[in-house]
C-alpha positions as a LaTeX table, in Angstrom:
\begin{tabular}{lrrr}
\hline
Residue & $x$ (\AA) & $y$ (\AA) & $z$ (\AA) \\
\hline
Unk1 & 78.50 & $-66.72$ & 58.39 \\
Unk2 & 76.00 & $-69.24$ & 57.01 \\
Unk3 & 72.43 & $-68.26$ & 56.19 \\
Unk4 & 71.16 & $-70.48$ & 59.01 \\
Unk5 & 73.49 & $-68.89$ & 61.59 \\
Unk6 & 72.58 & $-65.44$ & 60.30 \\
Unk7 & 68.82 & $-66.12$ & 60.66 \\
Unk8 & 69.28 & $-67.59$ & 64.14 \\
Unk9 & 71.28 & $-64.53$ & 65.23 \\
Unk10 & 68.61 & $-62.17$ & 63.86 \\
Unk11 & 65.89 & $-64.10$ & 65.70 \\
Unk12 & 67.92 & $-63.94$ & 68.94 \\
Unk13 & 68.31 & $-60.16$ & 68.64 \\
Unk14 & 64.57 & $-59.73$ & 67.97 \\
Unk15 & 63.74 & $-61.84$ & 71.04 \\
Unk16 & 66.11 & $-59.75$ & 73.18 \\
Unk17 & 64.39 & $-56.57$ & 71.97 \\
Unk18 & 60.98 & $-57.99$ & 72.83 \\
Unk19 & 62.14 & $-59.17$ & 76.24 \\
Unk20 & 63.58 & $-55.76$ & 77.10 \\
Unk21 & 60.47 & $-53.87$ & 76.04 \\
Unk22 & 58.17 & $-56.21$ & 77.96 \\
Unk23 & 60.26 & $-56.09$ & 81.14 \\
Unk24 & 58.46 & $-53.94$ & 83.75 \\
Unk25 & 61.77 & $-52.58$ & 85.04 \\
Unk26 & 62.22 & $-50.72$ & 81.76 \\
Unk27 & 59.30 & $-48.43$ & 82.54 \\
Unk28 & 60.53 & $-44.93$ & 83.35 \\
Unk29 & 57.41 & $-44.01$ & 85.28 \\
Unk30 & 57.72 & $-46.74$ & 87.93 \\
Unk31 & 60.35 & $-46.71$ & 90.66 \\
Unk32 & 60.90 & $-49.64$ & 92.99 \\
Unk33 & 62.35 & $-49.46$ & 96.48 \\
Unk34 & 62.77 & $-51.79$ & 99.41 \\
Unk35 & 61.40 & $-51.29$ & 102.91 \\
Unk36 & 63.94 & $-49.49$ & 105.13 \\
Unk37 & 66.08 & $-48.54$ & 102.09 \\
Unk38 & 66.03 & $-45.33$ & 100.08 \\
Unk39 & 64.80 & $-44.46$ & 96.61 \\
Unk40 & 65.46 & $-41.55$ & 94.27 \\
Unk41 & 62.37 & $-40.01$ & 92.68 \\
Unk42 & 63.46 & $-38.00$ & 89.63 \\
Unk43 & 62.16 & $-34.58$ & 88.65 \\
Unk44 & 64.51 & $-33.13$ & 86.06 \\
Unk45 & 63.59 & $-30.26$ & 83.79 \\
Unk46 & 65.71 & $-30.23$ & 80.63 \\
Unk47 & 66.83 & $-26.60$ & 80.86 \\
Unk48 & 68.34 & $-24.30$ & 83.45 \\
Unk49 & 65.87 & $-22.62$ & 85.78 \\
Unk50 & 66.07 & $-18.98$ & 86.78 \\
Unk51 & 66.30 & $-18.47$ & 90.50 \\
Unk52 & 64.47 & $-18.48$ & 92.80 \\
Unk53 & 63.12 & $-21.97$ & 92.04 \\
Unk54 & 59.76 & $-23.24$ & 93.26 \\
Unk55 & 58.55 & $-26.85$ & 93.04 \\
Unk56 & 55.92 & $-28.95$ & 94.77 \\
Unk57 & 56.11 & $-32.70$ & 95.49 \\
Unk58 & 52.87 & $-34.53$ & 96.39 \\
Unk59 & 52.03 & $-38.16$ & 97.18 \\
Unk60 & 48.94 & $-40.29$ & 96.57 \\
Unk61 & 47.05 & $-38.65$ & 99.44 \\
Unk62 & 48.03 & $-35.16$ & 98.23 \\
Unk63 & 50.35 & $-34.86$ & 101.25 \\
Unk64 & 53.23 & $-32.40$ & 101.02 \\
Unk65 & 56.25 & $-34.62$ & 100.41 \\
Unk66 & 58.31 & $-31.47$ & 99.94 \\
Unk67 & 57.68 & $-27.87$ & 98.91 \\
Unk68 & 60.67 & $-26.01$ & 97.52 \\
Unk69 & 59.85 & $-22.31$ & 97.65 \\
Unk70 & 62.30 & $-19.59$ & 96.62 \\
Unk71 & 65.05 & $-22.23$ & 96.28 \\
Unk72 & 64.59 & $-23.39$ & 99.89 \\
Unk73 & 63.07 & $-26.53$ & 101.35 \\
Unk74 & 59.90 & $-25.22$ & 102.95 \\
Unk75 & 56.89 & $-27.35$ & 103.87 \\
Unk76 & 56.87 & $-31.08$ & 104.51 \\
Unk77 & 54.22 & $-33.42$ & 105.91 \\
Unk78 & 55.11 & $-35.04$ & 109.27 \\
Unk79 & 54.98 & $-38.45$ & 107.53 \\
Unk80 & 58.06 & $-37.48$ & 105.51 \\
Unk81 & 59.86 & $-35.32$ & 108.12 \\
Unk82 & 63.52 & $-36.30$ & 108.34 \\
Unk83 & 63.19 & $-38.83$ & 105.49 \\
Unk84 & 63.18 & $-36.63$ & 102.36 \\
Unk85 & 66.33 & $-35.06$ & 100.94 \\
Unk86 & 66.60 & $-32.76$ & 97.94 \\
Unk87 & 69.63 & $-31.32$ & 96.18 \\
Unk88 & 69.59 & $-27.49$ & 96.48 \\
Unk89 & 72.84 & $-27.06$ & 94.54 \\
Unk90 & 71.09 & $-28.72$ & 91.55 \\
Unk91 & 67.86 & $-26.67$ & 91.51 \\
Unk92 & 69.10 & $-24.10$ & 88.98 \\
Unk93 & 70.16 & $-26.98$ & 86.68 \\
Unk94 & 66.54 & $-28.17$ & 86.62 \\
Unk95 & 67.08 & $-31.08$ & 89.03 \\
Unk96 & 64.34 & $-31.08$ & 91.68 \\
Unk97 & 64.67 & $-34.82$ & 92.40 \\
Unk98 & 64.21 & $-36.13$ & 95.93 \\
Unk99 & 65.58 & $-39.04$ & 97.90 \\
Unk100 & 63.17 & $-40.77$ & 100.29 \\
Unk101 & 64.97 & $-42.63$ & 103.08 \\
Unk102 & 63.64 & $-45.27$ & 105.46 \\
Unk103 & 61.02 & $-46.47$ & 102.97 \\
Unk104 & 57.79 & $-47.80$ & 104.44 \\
Unk105 & 55.08 & $-49.88$ & 102.80 \\
Unk106 & 52.65 & $-46.94$ & 102.99 \\
Unk107 & 55.04 & $-44.81$ & 100.89 \\
Unk108 & 53.97 & $-46.80$ & 97.83 \\
Unk109 & 51.79 & $-45.08$ & 95.25 \\
Unk110 & 51.83 & $-42.18$ & 92.80 \\
Unk111 & 54.01 & $-39.10$ & 93.23 \\
Unk112 & 53.91 & $-35.78$ & 91.39 \\
Unk113 & 56.55 & $-33.10$ & 91.02 \\
Unk114 & 55.37 & $-29.73$ & 89.73 \\
Unk115 & 57.56 & $-26.82$ & 88.66 \\
Unk116 & 54.91 & $-24.14$ & 88.06 \\
Unk117 & 57.20 & $-21.43$ & 86.58 \\
Unk118 & 57.88 & $-23.59$ & 83.50 \\
Unk119 & 54.63 & $-25.59$ & 83.57 \\
Unk120 & 56.53 & $-28.86$ & 84.08 \\
Unk121 & 55.16 & $-31.95$ & 85.80 \\
Unk122 & 56.79 & $-35.32$ & 86.48 \\
Unk123 & 54.57 & $-38.22$ & 87.51 \\
Unk124 & 55.74 & $-41.59$ & 88.74 \\
Unk125 & 54.59 & $-44.54$ & 90.78 \\
Unk126 & 56.62 & $-45.89$ & 93.66 \\
Unk127 & 56.45 & $-49.59$ & 94.43 \\
Unk128 & 57.77 & $-50.62$ & 97.84 \\
Unk129 & 58.52 & $-54.26$ & 98.60 \\
Unk130 & 60.40 & $-56.36$ & 101.10 \\
Unk131 & 64.02 & $-56.88$ & 100.16 \\
Unk132 & 64.39 & $-60.37$ & 98.67 \\
Unk133 & 66.21 & $-62.85$ & 100.84 \\
Unk134 & 69.57 & $-64.06$ & 99.60 \\
Unk135 & 70.41 & $-67.69$ & 100.20 \\
Unk136 & 74.03 & $-68.73$ & 99.88 \\
Unk137 & 75.01 & $-72.35$ & 99.57 \\
Unk138 & 78.55 & $-73.55$ & 99.14 \\
Unk139 & 80.71 & $-76.56$ & 99.88 \\
Unk140 & 83.17 & $-76.54$ & 102.72 \\
Unk141 & 86.53 & $-75.31$ & 101.49 \\
Unk142 & 85.13 & $-73.42$ & 98.48 \\
Unk143 & 86.13 & $-69.75$ & 98.35 \\
Unk144 & 83.19 & $-67.42$ & 98.84 \\
Unk145 & 83.01 & $-63.79$ & 97.79 \\
Unk146 & 79.95 & $-61.77$ & 98.77 \\
Unk147 & 79.26 & $-58.22$ & 97.71 \\
Unk148 & 76.81 & $-56.32$ & 99.95 \\
Unk149 & 75.31 & $-54.69$ & 96.89 \\
Unk150 & 75.46 & $-57.14$ & 94.03 \\
Unk151 & 75.16 & $-56.14$ & 90.41 \\
Unk152 & 71.62 & $-55.57$ & 89.29 \\
Unk153 & 69.96 & $-54.79$ & 86.01 \\
Unk154 & 68.30 & $-51.42$ & 86.46 \\
Unk155 & 65.61 & $-49.68$ & 84.51 \\
Unk156 & 68.21 & $-47.47$ & 82.84 \\
Unk157 & 70.40 & $-50.39$ & 81.76 \\
Unk158 & 67.36 & $-52.26$ & 80.40 \\
Unk159 & 66.35 & $-49.12$ & 78.54 \\
Unk160 & 69.87 & $-48.76$ & 77.15 \\
Unk161 & 69.86 & $-52.41$ & 76.05 \\
Unk162 & 66.57 & $-51.85$ & 74.24 \\
Unk163 & 67.95 & $-48.77$ & 72.47 \\
Unk164 & 71.10 & $-50.60$ & 71.40 \\
Unk165 & 69.28 & $-53.75$ & 70.25 \\
Unk166 & 67.56 & $-52.13$ & 67.26 \\
Unk167 & 70.79 & $-50.90$ & 65.58 \\
Unk168 & 72.44 & $-54.25$ & 66.32 \\
Unk169 & 69.50 & $-56.05$ & 64.74 \\
Unk170 & 69.76 & $-53.91$ & 61.60 \\
Unk171 & 73.50 & $-54.49$ & 61.42 \\
Unk172 & 73.28 & $-58.28$ & 61.81 \\
Unk173 & 70.41 & $-58.58$ & 59.35 \\
Unk174 & 72.29 & $-56.53$ & 56.75 \\
Unk175 & 75.20 & $-59.01$ & 56.84 \\
Unk176 & 75.02 & $-61.80$ & 54.26 \\
\hline
\end{tabular}
């Protein structure tokens, strides 16, 4: 590999690292969902929890998104009734995440998950937008293949790309 090609490759890797770190989708504290769809809001404590488990989910208006008391779904504000799902079989594993279905524009804003027994708190912001329109154009006779859920770059894959870019950069720059 020539010195010029080597330098160009190193510059490309550095630019990819910068792009990934500047991309808003790589933020772990922001979740994005589309109106009428569903979104998973994570609340995962790193260790097992002794039962019974208690956790409290609140939204921007301090409304009860979900109270989990003694390992049971307990209180919920009427705004979220029938739209919030948790995963009781995962509580003891430290997973108190929730799924909000039928997203509405007024669901946007900050959310908090508190697990008082272990003094754990997860904070995130939910952004809710209209689903982008998809426009398909093709010529008559061309084969068309449409997937209802196309591939998308997610926050986790952007984060993974950022993590992998640094070792790749070091490797490429060490080559002569």
